[in-house]
Amino acid sequence: MKNKRKAIVTGITGQDGSYLAEFLLSQGYEVYGVMRRSSTQPFERIEHLIPRIHLVEADLLDQLSLIRILKTIKPREVYNLASQSFVPTSFTEPVLTGEVTALGVTRMLEAVRLVDPKIRFYQASSSEMYGLAPRSPQTLNTPFYPRSPYGIAKLYGHWMTVNYREGYKLFAVSGILFNHESPRRGIEFVTRKITDAVARIKLGLWDSVTLGNLHAKRDWGFAGDYVKAMWKMLQLKKPEDFIVATGESHSVEDFVKEAFLCAGLSWKKYVEIDPRFYRPAEVHTLCGDAAKARRILKWKPEVNFKGLVRLMVEADIERVSRQLRVS
Ligand code: NAP
Ligand code: GDD
């Protein structure tokens, strides 16, 4: 029997890790998901995948653990999705964010370089690196101006990836992904916070939701679409960086309106603003130009803005209703 291609995915317990694992399995890969030791099991998003994937313990804070898994698994591809990914936490825990989101990338690149420089490496870079961008849409030539410790850490990881590609000839690529969401998005991120609240309000559990800056604009796509672009980048003949985005930007207020509308509610009655959710430095507008991904990867988003909001609201209404039925 032909040997299956092996892929290691860090951040397997996160939103993207779960979608990427599903996609790699559908492509016939043997998937090794990296999880760190924790006192409670964070398997919510991958419970259904556990019989089909291998879970291995390692931590981006621990260099030797990364070397060990590469030596034992001998993967063809490594997808580095793990990070401290929540922007507000990066302001309260900037050093931890730097250790995981910035230096963690170097630890993984060093492991690849030392164990097997033929391994193909994907780095989960972010549109947060553009921050206070001088132009819109942002392209691969737009200067970076990160506005949070998270954005700065991601920029370091991005440049280390470029540097290891140029310096050591690794097949290392940086995917600059704009915001992507799903029913598996962490509840602290604004889209999921809104759709979860809409479900609770619709079902009579809550009577309001408190948000921060409604004027910020983001280029929101569907996570299930975006993980396919990650894989496509590692199948190319030569390593290159790409932007992955929809090219459409909407405000948080647009998202709120659309989400309440999906549930047949009018948003103004239910939304309160609290400056507690404002950030020390805000990224006002993000909108990505994914022309290169469309051209070379033959990638395009399948789910549009309204489709995404509906998908998330319906999933949250279904989930909260289920919880009510069992309680
Ligand atoms: P997420 O849901 O927050 O998942 C983050 C993952 O990183 C979790 O599995 C977490 O594990 C893991 N992790 C955290 N610290 C770790 C450590 N020290 N060692 C090993 N694993 C660790 O993030 P996501 O939305 O899936 O995003 C995936 C990646 O893409 C992240 O790097 C994020 O910064 C980046 N990104 C995301 C977006 C987006 O819009 N979603 C856009 C651009 C870039 P635990 O379960 O143990 O906490
Ligand atoms: N989280 C949150 N909570 N954000 C709020 C709220 C609120 O109550 N109210 C308004 N916002 C605004 C934030 O100020 C921000 O401008 C916008 O909503 C989006 O916030 P998040 O959903 O937390 O995401 P993010 O854009 O900061 O970061 C996400 O996208 C990046 C890619 O651009 C994360 O997934 C990052 O990991 C990712 O790199």
Coordinates of C-alpha atoms and ligand atoms in Angstrom, one line a residue:
M1 CA 0.0 0.0 0.0
K2 CA 1.2 3.5 -0.9
N3 CA 2.5 5.5 2.1
K4 CA 0.1 8.3 3.1
R5 CA 1.5 11.9 3.2
K6 CA 2.0 13.0 6.7
A7 CA 1.1 16.5 8.0
I8 CA 1.7 18.1 11.4
V9 CA -0.8 20.8 12.4
T10 CA -0.1 23.0 15.4
G11 CA -3.1 24.6 16.9
I12 CA -5.3 21.6 16.1
T13 CA -7.7 22.5 18.9
G14 CA -8.4 25.9 17.4
Q15 CA -10.8 27.0 14.7
D16 CA -8.5 26.7 11.7
G17 CA -6.8 23.5 13.0
S18 CA -10.1 21.7 13.0
Y19 CA -11.1 22.7 9.5
L20 CA -7.6 22.1 8.1
A21 CA -7.5 18.6 9.7
E22 CA -10.9 17.8 8.0
F23 CA -9.6 19.0 4.7
L24 CA -6.3 17.1 4.9
L25 CA -8.1 13.9 5.8
S26 CA -10.3 14.4 2.7
Q27 CA -7.0 14.6 0.7
G28 CA -5.8 11.3 2.1
Y29 CA -3.2 12.7 4.6
E30 CA -2.2 11.1 7.9
V31 CA -2.8 14.1 10.2
Y32 CA -0.9 14.7 13.4
G33 CA -2.4 17.4 15.6
V34 CA -0.2 19.1 18.1
M35 CA -1.8 19.9 21.5
R36 CA -0.3 21.2 24.6
R37 CA -0.9 19.7 28.0
S38 CA -3.8 21.3 29.8
S39 CA -5.7 20.5 32.9
T40 CA -9.1 20.3 31.0
Q41 CA -9.5 18.8 27.6
P42 CA -10.0 21.4 24.9
F43 CA -11.4 19.0 22.3
E44 CA -14.7 20.7 21.5
R45 CA -13.8 21.4 17.9
I46 CA -12.1 18.1 17.1
E47 CA -14.1 15.6 19.1
H48 CA -15.5 14.2 15.8
L49 CA -12.0 13.8 14.3
I50 CA -10.3 12.1 17.2
P51 CA -10.7 8.5 15.8
R52 CA -9.1 9.7 12.5
I53 CA -6.2 11.8 13.6
H54 CA -3.2 11.4 15.8
L55 CA -2.8 13.8 18.7
V56 CA 0.8 14.5 19.9
E57 CA 1.9 16.6 22.8
A58 CA 4.2 19.5 22.2
D59 CA 4.3 23.2 23.0
L60 CA 5.6 26.2 20.9
L61 CA 7.3 27.3 24.1
D62 CA 9.4 24.2 24.2
Q63 CA 12.1 23.8 21.5
L64 CA 12.9 20.2 22.2
S65 CA 9.3 19.1 22.0
L66 CA 9.1 20.4 18.5
I67 CA 12.3 18.7 17.4
R68 CA 11.1 15.4 19.0
I69 CA 7.8 15.4 17.1
L70 CA 9.5 16.1 13.7
K71 CA 12.0 13.4 14.3
T72 CA 9.4 10.8 15.2
I73 CA 6.6 11.6 12.8
K74 CA 8.8 12.6 9.7
P75 CA 6.1 14.8 8.1
R76 CA 6.1 16.1 4.5
E77 CA 4.2 19.3 5.7
V78 CA 4.0 21.4 8.8
Y79 CA 1.2 23.9 9.3
N80 CA 2.0 26.3 12.1
L81 CA -1.4 27.5 13.2
A82 CA -0.8 27.7 17.0
S83 CA -0.6 31.2 18.5
Q84 CA -1.9 33.4 21.2
S85 CA -4.4 34.8 18.7
F86 CA -6.7 37.2 20.6
V87 CA -5.6 40.8 20.1
P88 CA -6.9 42.2 23.5
T89 CA -5.0 39.5 25.4
S90 CA -1.9 40.6 23.6
F91 CA -2.2 44.0 25.3
T92 CA -2.5 42.4 28.7
E93 CA 0.0 39.6 28.1
P94 CA 2.5 41.0 25.6
V95 CA 5.4 38.9 26.7
L96 CA 3.6 35.6 26.5
T97 CA 2.2 36.7 23.1
G98 CA 5.8 37.3 21.9
E99 CA 7.0 34.0 23.2
V100 CA 4.3 32.0 21.5
T101 CA 3.2 34.0 18.5
A102 CA 6.7 35.4 17.6
L103 CA 9.4 33.2 19.0
G104 CA 7.3 30.0 18.6
V105 CA 7.7 30.4 14.8
T106 CA 11.5 30.5 15.1
R107 CA 11.4 27.4 17.3
M108 CA 9.4 25.6 14.7
L109 CA 11.6 26.8 11.8
E110 CA 14.7 25.8 13.7
A111 CA 13.3 22.4 14.3
V112 CA 12.5 22.0 10.5
R113 CA 16.0 23.2 9.6
L114 CA 17.7 20.9 12.0
V115 CA 15.6 17.7 11.5
D116 CA 14.7 17.8 7.8
P117 CA 15.0 20.9 5.7
K118 CA 12.9 19.3 3.0
I119 CA 9.8 19.6 5.2
R120 CA 7.3 22.1 3.7
F121 CA 6.3 24.8 6.3
Y122 CA 3.2 27.0 6.4
Q123 CA 3.1 30.1 8.7
A124 CA -0.3 31.5 9.7
S125 CA 0.4 35.2 9.2
S126 CA -2.2 37.8 9.7
S127 CA -3.8 41.0 8.2
E128 CA -3.2 42.5 11.7
M129 CA 0.4 43.1 10.4
Y130 CA -1.1 45.8 8.1
G131 CA -2.7 47.6 11.1
L132 CA -2.8 51.3 10.3
A133 CA -2.5 50.7 6.5
P134 CA -2.0 53.7 4.3
R135 CA -4.1 52.2 1.5
S136 CA -7.0 49.9 0.8
P137 CA -7.2 47.2 -0.3
Q138 CA -3.9 45.9 1.2
T139 CA -1.6 44.1 -1.2
L140 CA 1.6 42.2 -0.8
N141 CA 3.4 45.6 -1.4
T142 CA 1.5 47.5 1.3
P143 CA 3.8 48.6 4.1
F144 CA 3.1 46.9 7.5
Y145 CA 2.1 49.0 10.5
P146 CA 1.0 46.7 13.3
R147 CA -1.1 48.2 16.1
S148 CA -0.9 45.5 18.8
P149 CA 1.6 43.2 20.4
Y150 CA -0.2 40.5 18.5
G151 CA 0.3 42.2 15.2
I152 CA 4.0 42.9 16.0
A153 CA 4.5 39.2 17.0
K154 CA 3.0 38.0 13.8
L155 CA 5.2 40.4 11.8
Y156 CA 8.2 38.9 13.4
G157 CA 7.0 35.4 12.5
H158 CA 6.3 36.5 9.0
W159 CA 9.8 37.9 8.5
M160 CA 11.5 34.9 10.1
T161 CA 9.6 32.7 7.6
V162 CA 10.8 34.8 4.7
N163 CA 14.3 34.8 6.2
Y164 CA 14.5 31.0 6.6
R165 CA 13.3 30.6 3.0
E166 CA 15.9 33.0 1.7
G167 CA 18.7 32.1 4.0
Y168 CA 18.4 28.3 4.3
K169 CA 16.3 27.6 1.2
L170 CA 13.5 26.0 3.2
F171 CA 10.1 25.6 1.5
A172 CA 8.6 28.1 4.0
V173 CA 5.6 30.2 3.1
S174 CA 3.6 32.9 4.9
G175 CA -0.1 33.0 4.3
I176 CA -1.4 36.5 5.1
L177 CA -5.0 35.7 6.0
F178 CA -7.6 38.3 6.6
N179 CA -10.3 37.6 9.3
H180 CA -12.1 34.3 8.8
E181 CA -14.9 33.1 11.0
S182 CA -17.2 30.1 11.4
P183 CA -19.5 28.5 14.0
R184 CA -16.2 27.2 15.5
R185 CA -14.8 30.7 16.0
G186 CA -13.8 31.4 19.7
I187 CA -16.6 33.1 21.5
E188 CA -14.5 36.1 22.5
F189 CA -14.0 37.2 18.9
V190 CA -16.6 39.8 17.8
T191 CA -18.5 37.8 15.1
R192 CA -19.1 34.8 17.3
K193 CA -19.8 37.0 20.3
I194 CA -22.6 38.6 18.2
T195 CA -24.1 35.4 16.8
D196 CA -24.1 33.7 20.2
A197 CA -25.8 36.7 21.7
V198 CA -28.4 36.8 18.9
A199 CA -29.2 33.2 19.6
R200 CA -29.6 33.8 23.3
I201 CA -31.7 36.9 22.8
K202 CA -33.9 35.1 20.2
L203 CA -34.5 32.2 22.6
G204 CA -35.3 34.5 25.5
L205 CA -32.2 33.9 27.6
W206 CA -30.6 37.4 27.3
D207 CA -32.1 40.8 26.7
S208 CA -28.9 42.6 25.4
V209 CA -25.3 42.3 24.3
T210 CA -22.5 44.7 25.1
L211 CA -19.9 45.5 22.4
G212 CA -17.0 48.0 21.8
N213 CA -16.2 49.8 18.6
L214 CA -18.9 49.3 16.0
H215 CA -17.1 51.4 13.4
A216 CA -14.1 49.1 12.8
K217 CA -14.2 47.4 9.4
R218 CA -13.0 43.9 8.6
D219 CA -12.7 41.7 5.5
W220 CA -14.5 38.6 6.9
G221 CA -14.5 35.2 5.1
F222 CA -15.3 31.6 6.0
A223 CA -12.6 29.6 7.8
G224 CA -13.5 26.4 5.8
D225 CA -12.6 28.2 2.6
Y226 CA -9.4 29.7 3.9
V227 CA -7.7 26.4 5.0
K228 CA -7.8 25.2 1.4
A229 CA -5.6 28.1 0.4
M230 CA -3.1 27.0 3.1
W231 CA -2.8 23.6 1.6
K232 CA -2.6 24.9 -2.0
M233 CA 0.4 27.1 -1.0
L234 CA 2.3 24.0 0.1
Q235 CA 1.6 22.2 -3.2
L236 CA 3.3 24.7 -5.4
K237 CA 6.7 24.2 -7.2
K238 CA 8.3 27.1 -5.4
P239 CA 7.5 28.7 -2.0
E240 CA 5.8 32.1 -2.2
D241 CA 3.7 34.3 0.1
F242 CA 0.0 35.0 -0.5
I243 CA -2.8 37.1 0.8
V244 CA -6.1 35.3 1.4
A245 CA -9.2 37.5 1.6
T246 CA -12.6 38.2 0.1
G247 CA -11.8 41.8 -1.0
E248 CA -15.0 43.1 0.7
S249 CA -15.0 45.1 4.0
H250 CA -17.9 45.5 6.4
S251 CA -18.2 47.3 9.7
V252 CA -18.9 45.6 13.0
E253 CA -22.2 47.4 12.9
D254 CA -23.0 45.8 9.5
F255 CA -22.3 42.4 11.0
V256 CA -24.6 43.2 14.0
K257 CA -27.5 44.4 11.7
E258 CA -27.2 41.4 9.5
A259 CA -27.0 38.9 12.4
F260 CA -30.1 40.3 14.1
L261 CA -31.9 40.4 10.8
C262 CA -31.2 36.7 10.3
A263 CA -33.1 36.1 13.5
G264 CA -36.0 38.4 12.6
L265 CA -34.9 41.0 15.2
S266 CA -34.1 44.7 15.0
W267 CA -30.6 45.3 16.5
K268 CA -30.9 48.8 18.0
K269 CA -33.1 47.5 20.9
Y270 CA -30.5 45.0 22.1
V271 CA -27.0 46.4 21.6
E272 CA -25.1 48.4 24.3
I273 CA -21.7 50.0 24.0
D274 CA -19.1 49.8 26.7
P275 CA -15.6 51.4 26.2
R276 CA -14.2 48.5 28.2
F277 CA -14.1 46.7 24.8
Y278 CA -12.2 49.5 23.1
R279 CA -8.5 48.7 22.4
P280 CA -5.5 50.9 23.3
A281 CA -4.8 51.1 19.6
E282 CA -7.4 50.1 17.0
V283 CA -7.1 48.7 13.5
H284 CA -9.8 50.7 11.8
T285 CA -10.1 49.1 8.4
L286 CA -8.9 45.9 6.7
C287 CA -9.6 44.8 3.2
G288 CA -7.4 42.4 1.3
D289 CA -6.4 42.0 -2.3
A290 CA -6.2 38.2 -3.0
A291 CA -5.6 38.6 -6.7
K292 CA -2.4 36.5 -6.6
A293 CA -4.1 33.7 -4.7
R294 CA -6.9 33.7 -7.4
R295 CA -4.4 33.6 -10.2
I296 CA -1.8 31.1 -8.9
L297 CA -3.6 29.0 -6.4
K298 CA -6.9 29.1 -8.3
W299 CA -8.5 29.9 -5.0
K300 CA -11.6 32.0 -4.3
P301 CA -13.9 32.3 -1.4
E302 CA -17.1 30.2 -1.7
V303 CA -19.1 31.8 1.2
N304 CA -20.0 35.5 1.0
F305 CA -20.6 38.0 3.9
K306 CA -24.4 37.4 4.2
G307 CA -23.9 33.7 3.8
L308 CA -21.3 33.7 6.6
V309 CA -23.5 35.6 9.0
R310 CA -26.5 33.4 8.3
L311 CA -24.4 30.2 8.7
M312 CA -23.1 31.4 12.1
V313 CA -26.5 32.6 13.4
E314 CA -28.3 29.4 12.4
A315 CA -25.6 27.3 14.0
D316 CA -25.7 29.2 17.3
I317 CA -29.5 29.1 17.4
E318 CA -29.4 25.4 16.9
R319 CA -26.7 24.9 19.5
V320 CA -28.4 27.0 22.2
S321 CA -31.8 25.3 21.5
R322 CA -30.1 22.0 21.9
Q323 CA -28.6 23.1 25.3
L324 CA -32.1 24.2 26.4
R325 CA -33.7 20.9 25.4
V326 CA -31.2 18.9 27.6
S327 CA -31.3 21.2 30.6
Ligands
NAP1 P1 -7.4 29.9 17.7 O1 -8.8 29.3 17.5 O2 -7.2 30.9 18.8 O3 -6.4 28.6 18.0 C1 -5.1 28.9 18.5 C2 -4.5 27.5 18.7 O4 -3.1 27.7 19.2 C3 -5.2 26.6 19.8 O5 -5.2 25.3 19.3 C4 -4.3 26.7 21.0 O6 -4.3 25.6 21.8 C5 -2.9 26.8 20.3 N1 -1.8 27.3 21.1 C6 -1.8 28.4 21.9 N2 -0.6 28.5 22.5 C7 0.1 27.4 22.2 C8 1.4 26.9 22.6 N3 2.1 27.6 23.5 N4 1.8 25.8 22.1 C9 1.0 25.0 21.2 N5 -0.2 25.4 20.8 C10 -0.7 26.6 21.3 O7 -6.9 30.5 16.3 P2 -7.5 30.3 14.8 O8 -8.5 31.4 14.6 O9 -7.7 28.9 14.5 O10 -6.2 30.9 14.0 C11 -5.2 30.0 13.6 C12 -3.9 30.8 13.4 O11 -4.1 31.7 12.3 C13 -3.4 31.5 14.6 O12 -2.0 31.6 14.5 C14 -4.0 32.9 14.3 O13 -3.2 33.9 15.0 C15 -3.8 33.0 12.8 N6 -4.8 33.9 12.1 C16 -6.1 33.8 12.3 C17 -7.0 34.5 11.6 C18 -8.5 34.4 11.8 O14 -9.2 35.3 11.4 N7 -9.0 33.3 12.5 C19 -6.5 35.4 10.7 C20 -5.1 35.5 10.4 C21 -4.3 34.7 11.1 P3 -5.2 25.5 23.2 O15 -6.5 24.9 22.7 O16 -4.4 24.6 24.0 O17 -5.3 26.9 23.7
GDD2 N1 -13.5 40.9 20.3 C1 -14.3 42.0 20.3 N2 -15.3 42.1 21.2 N3 -14.1 42.9 19.3 C2 -15.0 43.9 19.3 C3 -16.0 44.1 20.2 C4 -16.2 43.1 21.2 O1 -17.0 43.2 22.1 N4 -16.7 45.2 19.8 C5 -16.1 45.7 18.7 N5 -15.1 45.0 18.4 C6 -14.1 45.2 17.3 C7 -12.7 45.2 17.7 O2 -12.3 46.5 18.2 C8 -12.0 45.0 16.3 O3 -11.9 46.2 15.6 C9 -13.0 44.1 15.5 O4 -14.2 44.2 16.3 C10 -12.6 42.7 15.3 O5 -12.2 42.1 16.6 P1 -11.9 40.5 16.8 O6 -13.1 39.8 16.3 O7 -11.5 40.4 18.2 O8 -10.8 40.2 15.7 P2 -9.5 41.0 15.3 O9 -9.7 41.6 13.9 O10 -8.9 41.9 16.4 O11 -8.4 39.8 15.2 C11 -8.8 38.6 14.5 O12 -8.4 38.7 13.1 C12 -7.0 38.8 12.9 C13 -6.8 38.9 11.3 O13 -7.0 40.3 11.0 C14 -8.0 37.4 15.2 O14 -8.5 36.2 14.7 C15 -6.5 37.5 14.9 O15 -6.0 36.3 15.5 C16 -6.3 37.5 13.4 O16 -5.0 37.5 13.1

